[in-house]
Amino acid sequence: MDKKLRIGIIGGGGIARGAHIANYFKYPDKAEVVAVADVNEDVLQLNRQEFGIEHTFTHYRDMLAKMELDAVSVCTPNKFHAGAAIAALEAGCNVLCEKPPAMNAAEAREMANAARKSGKLLHYGFHFRFSAEAQMLRRYIDAGELGHVYSGKIKALRRSGIPGWGVFTNKELQGGGPLIDIGVHMLDLGLYFMGYPKPVHVIGKTYRELGNRPLTPTWGGQWDYENYSVEDLAMAMITFDNGASLHLEASFIVHMKENDRMNVQLYGTEGGCSFSPVGIYKDRHGTLIDIAPAYLPKVDAYHAEIGAFLNACRGEPTPLSTPEEGILVQQIVDAIYASADSGKPVTV
Ligand SMILES: NC(=O)c1ccc[n+]([C@@H]2O[C@H](COP(=O)([O-])OP(=O)(O)OC[C@H]3O[C@@H](n4cnc5c(N)ncnc54)[C@H](O)[C@@H]3O)[C@@H](O)[C@H]2O)c1
């Protein structure tokens, strides 16, 4: 077994503790979380108590200078992704940066350049790729079961799911609302299935009709509706250079029947598919037929993602995202917001 990778965490909040550190701990032969950096001393204390991580820093640059790290998870609010990821790459670390890649495509490009210059890995936390359902669909799609995918729908909808913690309702720190927060997960998944075609035109519309009102909170707790500065619903149509199109919907709160809906539906010349519930739909031998798995293993997608990142650090091929895919996702997000602001279609 190679030496254990020395892992540092930048931003020790909810996702760092719940999905990153907890899962690195499940690969004790491959990795050791040796340090955490967070601007909040209370958060550092929590990390020391919960995980026994001895080395904690209030400035990530100090951690990068002192700890001789092999890899870093970036788990800060979106505004700080680019700075932290670039500093970590320049310090010679492989980087797993939480989604979205950054605040905008310009930052994602700088991150990709830093990755290229350093020769290190830069992956984004699009963990849905690692679910058993996504991997099953990818195998069917790669085998040509859908033919040419010419259209589809991306949904990341919550009936009432505005996060009451963190800074998810603050445009200045996050860059936007449900589109950049949860929409990007399903957008990445759809593009991953489609082979990441290049976006060409985008028309987008955003709304802030409910998030800025004291409506009924659910699992996310009470959000700060008085300072709610992001959209609560984003709608878009995206066209691609291979002739395909995607329709996208993303909400933190919207009046609908289901509590939440995270789905990718694709329509191809030989079949269609749905991610959740997972299924493939075809017309074969004179019969309309649905294909559904009789059995799929239960996969914790975060655990699988951390495992894949560690394997990638050791040079193994994995389905992790690339810096270039991060730029494309971010270009689409930028174009949706720009179209919504201008009221006009945008050429990417
Ligand atoms: N993949 C997923 O499903 C998923 C889920 C939740 C959050 N996220 C992403 O993870 C990131 C963090 O979200 P969270 O829910 O953990 O938020 P959080 O508020 O719980 O944690 C963020 C932490 O970053 C710290 N921080 C802020 N600025 C910093 C800086 N300059 N340097 C170091 N630390 C800094 C904060 O003090 C806080 O402890 C966001 O980008 C979010 O989009 C991803």
PDB file of N, CA and C in Angstrom, residues 23 26 127 130-131 298-305:
ATOM      1  N   ASN A  23     -16.079  10.784   5.655  1.00  0.00           N
ATOM      2  CA  ASN A  23     -15.788   9.754   4.655  1.00  0.00           C
ATOM      3  C   ASN A  23     -14.296   9.497   4.476  1.00  0.00           C
ATOM      4  N   LYS A  26     -13.310   6.878   6.636  1.00  0.00           N
ATOM      5  CA  LYS A  26     -13.698   5.513   6.255  1.00  0.00           C
ATOM      6  C   LYS A  26     -12.684   4.865   5.308  1.00  0.00           C
ATOM      7  N   HIS A 127     -21.477  14.916  -6.497  1.00  0.00           N
ATOM      8  CA  HIS A 127     -21.462  13.548  -5.974  1.00  0.00           C
ATOM      9  C   HIS A 127     -22.551  12.650  -6.567  1.00  0.00           C
ATOM     10  N   PHE A 130     -21.863   9.540  -8.576  1.00  0.00           N
ATOM     11  CA  PHE A 130     -21.354   8.297  -7.979  1.00  0.00           C
ATOM     12  C   PHE A 130     -22.459   7.379  -7.478  1.00  0.00           C
ATOM     13  N   SER A 131     -23.719   7.813  -7.614  1.00  0.00           N
ATOM     14  CA  SER A 131     -24.825   6.964  -7.171  1.00  0.00           C
ATOM     15  C   SER A 131     -24.896   5.747  -8.094  1.00  0.00           C
ATOM     16  N   LYS A 298     -26.838  -0.407  -2.638  1.00  0.00           N
ATOM     17  CA  LYS A 298     -26.994   0.902  -1.978  1.00  0.00           C
ATOM     18  C   LYS A 298     -25.628   1.573  -1.945  1.00  0.00           C
ATOM     19  N   VAL A 299     -25.540   2.729  -2.554  1.00  0.00           N
ATOM     20  CA  VAL A 299     -24.254   3.437  -2.595  1.00  0.00           C
ATOM     21  C   VAL A 299     -24.430   4.788  -1.927  1.00  0.00           C
ATOM     22  N   ASP A 300     -23.578   5.087  -0.937  1.00  0.00           N
ATOM     23  CA  ASP A 300     -23.536   6.440  -0.394  1.00  0.00           C
ATOM     24  C   ASP A 300     -22.663   7.243  -1.362  1.00  0.00           C
ATOM     25  N   ALA A 301     -23.311   8.143  -2.105  1.00  0.00           N
ATOM     26  CA  ALA A 301     -22.608   8.817  -3.201  1.00  0.00           C
ATOM     27  C   ALA A 301     -21.451   9.684  -2.692  1.00  0.00           C
ATOM     28  N   TYR A 302     -21.587  10.252  -1.492  1.00  0.00           N
ATOM     29  CA  TYR A 302     -20.477  11.055  -0.940  1.00  0.00           C
ATOM     30  C   TYR A 302     -19.278  10.152  -0.623  1.00  0.00           C
ATOM     31  N   HIS A 303     -19.579   8.992  -0.021  1.00  0.00           N
ATOM     32  CA  HIS A 303     -18.522   8.041   0.322  1.00  0.00           C
ATOM     33  C   HIS A 303     -17.812   7.570  -0.948  1.00  0.00           C
ATOM     34  N   ALA A 304     -18.616   7.277  -1.971  1.00  0.00           N
ATOM     35  CA  ALA A 304     -18.030   6.810  -3.237  1.00  0.00           C
ATOM     36  C   ALA A 304     -17.197   7.917  -3.882  1.00  0.00           C
ATOM     37  N   GLU A 305     -17.666   9.155  -3.752  1.00  0.00           N
ATOM     38  CA  GLU A 305     -16.929  10.277  -4.350  1.00  0.00           C
ATOM     39  C   GLU A 305     -15.565  10.458  -3.670  1.00  0.00           C
TER      40      GLU A 305
END
